[in-house]
Amino acid sequence: MTTTATLPPDVTNALRPMVGPAPTATLITDSSRVPVWRITGGDTVLAVKVGLGTRIVDREAAALEALHAVDLVRERPWHGEHSTGSWPATPWYRGATTEQHWASLRARGAKRGIMRLRALGWAVEPAGAVADLHAKRWIHADLHPAQCIHTPAGARLIDYASAHGPLGAIPADLLAAYPYTTCRVDCAAPEIASAVLARRRPTATRAADVYALAATLRMSWTGEPAVAVRKGYGGRPPTPAQRRQAIADGAPLSRVPSPLAWPALEQILTPALSIDPLDRPTAAQLHTRLADLHRAATRAAHRSTPSATTTDTGDAVATSPTQAER
């Protein structure tokens, strides 16, 4: 639930050239370490994180500057200091997350199923964004279903607080002040989960990003975590440690509900969820395979009649253009 909040005065003053003299500040995430505000003024909307005595936002601000320099973050970031810390600001991306798009399709019911042609586009976009990131030697290190916004201008990854780049891209003191430690439990690669359980500092890798990307897409598609986790002791829900242990042990992937069954997509995502990082495709390979499936589905859609219902062609799904727009 959001509440109206007042930014520290020096942050408000620094933002006035972008948002005017009387912006509206709405608290979106009330975190004890890093509150996040949406700042609106005129036609400008910004996402602003305010550090409260930590260096987390300093690290993210440095990452955003470095990412902007190589055109991985296209919109210019801003940052500065206030009385108790620092703040970075980026444009507020207008659009739904990958998970939100797929959830709206899942909600349409078993008879209609997922409108797969459009859904595939929402899988291809984040995969392409991660592939671009890796091509320039960056690792996101915290991918999950809310970390990609689908804007009219294309997919935008967000939250680079854990990102790693080429040597020197982020100052060493900031890397040491806020090292990569973990990511969302259900998107943590087995090697990351194992390190956390052993109280070792995990290493951010492209292979771990690929696992997290595939877990994100599978969760968005099925509505369930990628790895099936047994109930906790005494019938209670599994704890984070139990969920990590299941991932680290290579527990079976969760069953895809029959109304959502999609063998062609499952065949693409399953290798990316391998317990061994060496068995996973690269982000570029995953993107190519998803794009190929999307093209096959598009061709099938063009062959179908406007009144056709969604049908499975084996390697692709035929969905009429008329139905895809409903």
Coordinates of C-alpha atoms in Angstrom, one line a residue:
M1 CA 0.0 0.0 0.0
T2 CA 1.4 3.4 -0.9
T3 CA 1.4 6.4 1.3
T4 CA 2.2 10.1 0.5
A5 CA 5.6 11.0 1.9
T6 CA 7.8 14.0 2.1
L7 CA 11.4 13.6 0.8
P8 CA 14.3 15.1 2.6
P9 CA 14.3 18.8 1.6
D10 CA 17.7 18.7 0.0
V11 CA 16.5 15.8 -2.3
T12 CA 13.4 17.8 -3.3
N13 CA 15.5 20.8 -4.0
A14 CA 17.9 18.9 -6.2
L15 CA 15.0 17.4 -8.2
R16 CA 13.2 20.6 -8.9
P17 CA 14.9 21.3 -12.3
M18 CA 13.4 18.0 -13.5
V19 CA 10.0 18.0 -11.7
G20 CA 9.2 21.6 -11.0
P21 CA 8.6 23.5 -7.8
A22 CA 5.8 21.4 -6.3
P23 CA 6.2 17.7 -7.1
T24 CA 4.1 15.0 -5.6
A25 CA 6.1 12.4 -3.7
T26 CA 4.5 8.9 -3.1
L27 CA 6.2 6.3 -1.0
I28 CA 6.2 3.0 -3.0
T29 CA 8.5 0.8 -0.9
D30 CA 8.9 1.5 2.8
S31 CA 12.2 -0.1 3.5
S32 CA 14.3 0.7 6.6
R33 CA 17.4 0.7 4.4
V34 CA 16.2 2.1 1.1
P35 CA 12.8 3.7 0.7
V36 CA 11.7 4.2 -2.9
W37 CA 9.5 7.1 -4.0
R38 CA 7.7 8.0 -7.1
I39 CA 8.1 11.7 -7.8
T40 CA 5.7 13.4 -10.2
G41 CA 6.0 16.9 -11.5
G42 CA 4.4 18.0 -14.8
D43 CA 5.1 15.4 -17.4
T44 CA 8.1 14.0 -15.5
V45 CA 7.9 10.9 -13.3
L46 CA 11.0 9.7 -11.5
A47 CA 11.9 6.7 -9.3
V48 CA 14.0 7.9 -6.4
K49 CA 15.8 5.7 -3.9
V50 CA 17.0 7.4 -0.7
G51 CA 19.8 5.8 1.3
L52 CA 19.6 6.1 5.0
G53 CA 23.1 5.7 6.3
T54 CA 24.0 2.9 4.0
R55 CA 26.1 2.7 0.8
I56 CA 23.7 0.5 -1.1
V57 CA 22.4 3.4 -3.1
D58 CA 25.9 4.7 -3.7
R59 CA 26.7 1.4 -5.3
E60 CA 23.6 1.4 -7.5
A61 CA 24.2 5.0 -8.5
A62 CA 27.7 4.1 -9.7
A63 CA 26.4 1.1 -11.6
L64 CA 23.7 3.2 -13.3
E65 CA 26.3 5.7 -14.4
A66 CA 28.5 3.0 -15.8
L67 CA 25.6 1.2 -17.5
H68 CA 24.4 4.5 -19.0
A69 CA 27.9 5.1 -20.4
V70 CA 27.6 1.9 -22.5
D71 CA 23.9 2.5 -23.4
L72 CA 22.6 -0.4 -21.3
V73 CA 20.6 2.2 -19.3
R74 CA 19.4 4.5 -22.0
E75 CA 17.8 7.2 -19.9
R76 CA 20.2 9.4 -18.0
P77 CA 20.3 8.7 -14.2
W78 CA 20.7 11.4 -11.6
H79 CA 22.2 11.1 -8.1
G80 CA 23.3 13.3 -5.2
E81 CA 23.7 13.5 -1.5
H82 CA 21.4 14.5 1.3
S83 CA 21.8 15.0 5.1
T84 CA 21.9 11.2 6.0
G85 CA 23.0 9.5 2.8
S86 CA 22.7 9.7 -1.0
W87 CA 20.0 9.2 -3.6
P88 CA 19.8 8.0 -7.2
A89 CA 16.9 8.9 -9.5
T90 CA 15.8 7.3 -12.8
P91 CA 12.8 7.8 -15.0
W92 CA 9.8 6.0 -13.8
Y93 CA 9.1 3.3 -16.4
R94 CA 5.4 3.1 -17.5
G95 CA 4.3 -0.4 -18.1
A96 CA 3.6 -3.8 -16.5
T97 CA 6.2 -6.3 -15.3
T98 CA 6.7 -9.6 -17.1
E99 CA 4.9 -11.4 -14.3
Q100 CA 2.0 -8.9 -14.4
H101 CA 1.5 -9.5 -18.2
W102 CA 1.5 -13.2 -17.8
A103 CA -0.7 -13.1 -14.7
S104 CA -3.4 -11.3 -16.7
L105 CA -3.3 -14.0 -19.3
R106 CA -3.5 -16.9 -16.7
A107 CA -6.5 -15.2 -15.2
R108 CA -8.5 -15.6 -18.4
G109 CA -9.3 -19.2 -17.5
A110 CA -8.5 -22.7 -18.6
K111 CA -10.8 -22.6 -21.7
R112 CA -9.0 -19.8 -23.3
G113 CA -5.5 -20.6 -21.8
I114 CA -2.6 -18.3 -22.3
M115 CA -2.7 -16.1 -25.4
R116 CA 0.6 -17.5 -26.4
L117 CA 1.7 -15.2 -29.2
R118 CA 1.6 -12.1 -27.1
A119 CA 3.0 -14.0 -24.1
L120 CA 6.0 -15.1 -26.1
G121 CA 6.8 -11.5 -26.9
W122 CA 6.9 -10.8 -23.1
A123 CA 9.4 -13.6 -22.7
V124 CA 11.6 -12.6 -25.6
E125 CA 12.0 -9.0 -24.4
P126 CA 13.6 -9.7 -21.0
A127 CA 15.8 -12.4 -22.5
G128 CA 17.1 -9.9 -25.0
A129 CA 17.7 -7.3 -22.3
V130 CA 19.8 -9.9 -20.3
A131 CA 21.6 -11.0 -23.4
D132 CA 22.6 -7.4 -24.1
L133 CA 23.7 -6.9 -20.5
H134 CA 26.0 -10.0 -20.7
A135 CA 27.4 -9.0 -24.1
K136 CA 28.9 -5.9 -22.5
R137 CA 30.3 -8.0 -19.5
W138 CA 27.6 -7.0 -17.0
I139 CA 25.7 -9.3 -14.6
H140 CA 22.4 -8.2 -13.1
A141 CA 22.6 -10.6 -10.1
D142 CA 19.0 -10.1 -8.9
L143 CA 16.7 -11.1 -11.6
H144 CA 13.1 -12.0 -10.7
P145 CA 9.6 -11.5 -12.1
A146 CA 9.3 -7.9 -11.0
Q147 CA 12.6 -6.7 -12.4
C148 CA 11.7 -6.2 -16.0
I149 CA 9.2 -3.4 -17.1
H150 CA 7.7 -3.6 -20.5
T151 CA 7.5 0.0 -21.7
P152 CA 6.3 1.3 -25.1
A153 CA 10.0 1.7 -26.0
G154 CA 10.9 -1.9 -25.0
A155 CA 11.9 -3.9 -22.0
R156 CA 13.8 -2.2 -19.2
L157 CA 15.5 -4.0 -16.4
I158 CA 15.5 -2.3 -13.0
D159 CA 17.2 -2.5 -9.6
Y160 CA 21.0 -2.7 -10.3
A161 CA 22.0 -2.6 -6.6
S162 CA 23.7 -6.1 -6.9
A163 CA 25.0 -5.6 -10.5
H164 CA 28.6 -6.5 -11.4
G165 CA 30.4 -5.0 -14.4
P166 CA 33.9 -5.1 -15.9
L167 CA 36.8 -4.5 -13.6
G168 CA 36.7 -0.9 -12.5
A169 CA 33.1 -0.2 -13.6
I170 CA 32.1 0.1 -10.0
P171 CA 34.7 1.5 -7.5
A172 CA 36.2 -1.2 -5.4
D173 CA 35.2 0.5 -2.1
L174 CA 31.6 0.3 -3.1
L175 CA 31.9 -3.3 -4.1
A176 CA 33.4 -4.1 -0.7
A177 CA 30.8 -2.0 1.1
Y178 CA 27.8 -3.8 -0.5
P179 CA 28.9 -7.2 -2.0
Y180 CA 26.6 -9.4 -3.8
T181 CA 25.1 -11.8 -1.3
T182 CA 21.9 -13.3 -2.5
C183 CA 18.8 -12.8 -4.7
R184 CA 15.2 -13.7 -4.4
V185 CA 15.0 -17.3 -3.1
D186 CA 12.9 -18.8 -5.8
C187 CA 15.1 -17.4 -8.6
A188 CA 18.5 -18.3 -6.9
A189 CA 20.6 -20.6 -9.0
P190 CA 21.6 -23.9 -7.2
E191 CA 25.2 -22.7 -6.7
I192 CA 23.9 -19.4 -5.2
A193 CA 21.6 -21.3 -2.9
S194 CA 24.4 -23.6 -1.8
A195 CA 26.7 -20.7 -1.0
V196 CA 24.1 -19.0 1.1
L197 CA 23.3 -22.2 3.0
A198 CA 27.0 -22.6 3.7
R199 CA 27.3 -19.0 4.8
R200 CA 29.7 -18.3 1.9
R201 CA 29.6 -15.2 -0.2
P202 CA 28.1 -16.2 -3.5
T203 CA 29.7 -15.3 -6.8
A204 CA 27.7 -13.4 -9.4
T205 CA 27.9 -15.1 -12.7
R206 CA 26.2 -15.0 -16.1
A207 CA 25.2 -18.7 -15.6
A208 CA 23.4 -17.7 -12.4
D209 CA 21.7 -14.8 -14.3
V210 CA 20.5 -17.3 -16.9
Y211 CA 19.0 -19.6 -14.2
A212 CA 17.3 -16.6 -12.6
L213 CA 15.9 -15.5 -16.0
A214 CA 14.5 -18.9 -16.8
A215 CA 13.1 -19.2 -13.3
T216 CA 11.5 -15.8 -13.8
L217 CA 9.9 -16.8 -17.1
R218 CA 8.7 -20.1 -15.7
M219 CA 7.1 -18.4 -12.6
S220 CA 5.5 -15.8 -14.9
W221 CA 4.1 -18.6 -17.1
T222 CA 2.9 -21.1 -14.4
G223 CA 2.3 -18.8 -11.4
E224 CA 4.5 -21.2 -9.3
P225 CA 8.2 -21.3 -8.4
A226 CA 10.3 -23.3 -10.8
V227 CA 11.5 -25.8 -8.2
A228 CA 9.0 -28.0 -6.4
V229 CA 9.5 -27.7 -2.6
R230 CA 7.9 -30.1 -0.2
K231 CA 5.9 -28.8 2.7
G232 CA 7.9 -27.6 5.8
Y233 CA 8.0 -29.6 8.9
G234 CA 4.7 -30.2 10.7
G235 CA 2.8 -29.2 7.5
R236 CA 3.9 -25.6 7.7
P237 CA 5.0 -23.7 4.5
P238 CA 8.7 -24.3 3.7
T239 CA 11.2 -21.9 5.2
P240 CA 13.6 -19.9 2.9
A241 CA 16.3 -22.3 4.0
Q242 CA 14.3 -25.3 3.0
R243 CA 13.5 -23.7 -0.4
R244 CA 17.2 -23.0 -0.9
Q245 CA 18.1 -26.5 0.0
A246 CA 15.6 -27.9 -2.5
I247 CA 17.1 -25.7 -5.2
A248 CA 20.7 -26.6 -4.2
D249 CA 19.8 -30.4 -4.3
G250 CA 18.4 -30.2 -7.8
A251 CA 14.8 -31.0 -6.7
P252 CA 12.4 -31.6 -9.6
L253 CA 10.8 -28.7 -11.4
S254 CA 7.3 -28.0 -10.4
R255 CA 4.5 -29.5 -12.5
V256 CA 3.0 -27.2 -15.1
P257 CA -0.8 -27.0 -14.6
S258 CA -2.5 -28.9 -17.5
P259 CA -4.4 -25.9 -18.8
L260 CA -1.1 -24.1 -19.2
A261 CA 0.9 -27.0 -20.7
W262 CA 3.3 -25.8 -23.4
P263 CA 5.9 -28.4 -24.3
A264 CA 7.8 -26.2 -26.7
L265 CA 8.4 -23.5 -24.1
E266 CA 9.2 -26.1 -21.4
Q267 CA 11.8 -27.6 -23.7
I268 CA 13.5 -24.2 -24.0
L269 CA 13.4 -23.2 -20.3
T270 CA 14.3 -26.6 -18.7
P271 CA 18.0 -26.6 -19.8
A272 CA 18.5 -23.1 -18.4
L273 CA 17.3 -24.5 -15.0
S274 CA 20.0 -27.2 -14.9
I275 CA 21.7 -27.7 -11.6
D276 CA 25.1 -27.6 -13.3
P277 CA 25.9 -24.1 -14.6
L278 CA 27.9 -25.6 -17.5
D279 CA 24.8 -27.3 -18.8
R280 CA 22.8 -24.0 -19.1
P281 CA 22.6 -22.1 -22.4
T282 CA 23.9 -18.5 -22.5
A283 CA 21.4 -15.7 -22.3
A284 CA 22.0 -15.0 -26.0
Q285 CA 21.2 -18.7 -26.8
L286 CA 18.1 -18.6 -24.6
H287 CA 17.0 -15.4 -26.3
T288 CA 17.5 -16.9 -29.8
R289 CA 15.4 -20.0 -28.9
L290 CA 12.6 -17.9 -27.5
A291 CA 12.7 -15.6 -30.5
D292 CA 12.6 -18.6 -32.9
L293 CA 9.5 -20.0 -31.1
H294 CA 7.9 -16.6 -31.3
R295 CA 8.5 -16.4 -35.0
A296 CA 7.1 -19.9 -35.5
A297 CA 4.0 -18.9 -33.5
T298 CA 3.6 -15.7 -35.5
R299 CA 3.7 -17.7 -38.8
A300 CA 1.1 -20.2 -37.4
A301 CA -1.1 -17.2 -36.4
H302 CA -0.9 -15.8 -39.9
R303 CA -2.0 -19.2 -41.3
S304 CA -5.0 -19.4 -39.0
T305 CA -8.4 -17.9 -39.7
P306 CA -9.7 -14.8 -37.8
S307 CA -12.2 -17.0 -36.0
A308 CA -9.8 -19.8 -35.1
T309 CA -9.4 -20.8 -31.5
T310 CA -6.0 -21.3 -29.9
T311 CA -4.5 -24.6 -31.0
D312 CA -1.2 -26.3 -30.3
T313 CA 0.9 -27.1 -33.4
G314 CA 3.5 -29.0 -31.5
D315 CA 6.5 -26.7 -32.0
A316 CA 4.4 -23.5 -31.9
V317 CA 0.9 -22.3 -31.1
A318 CA -1.6 -20.9 -33.6
T319 CA -3.5 -18.0 -32.2
S320 CA -5.5 -15.8 -34.5
P321 CA -4.7 -12.1 -34.7
T322 CA -8.3 -11.3 -33.7
Q323 CA -8.1 -13.5 -30.6
A324 CA -4.7 -12.2 -29.6
E325 CA -6.1 -8.7 -29.3
R326 CA -9.0 -9.7 -27.0

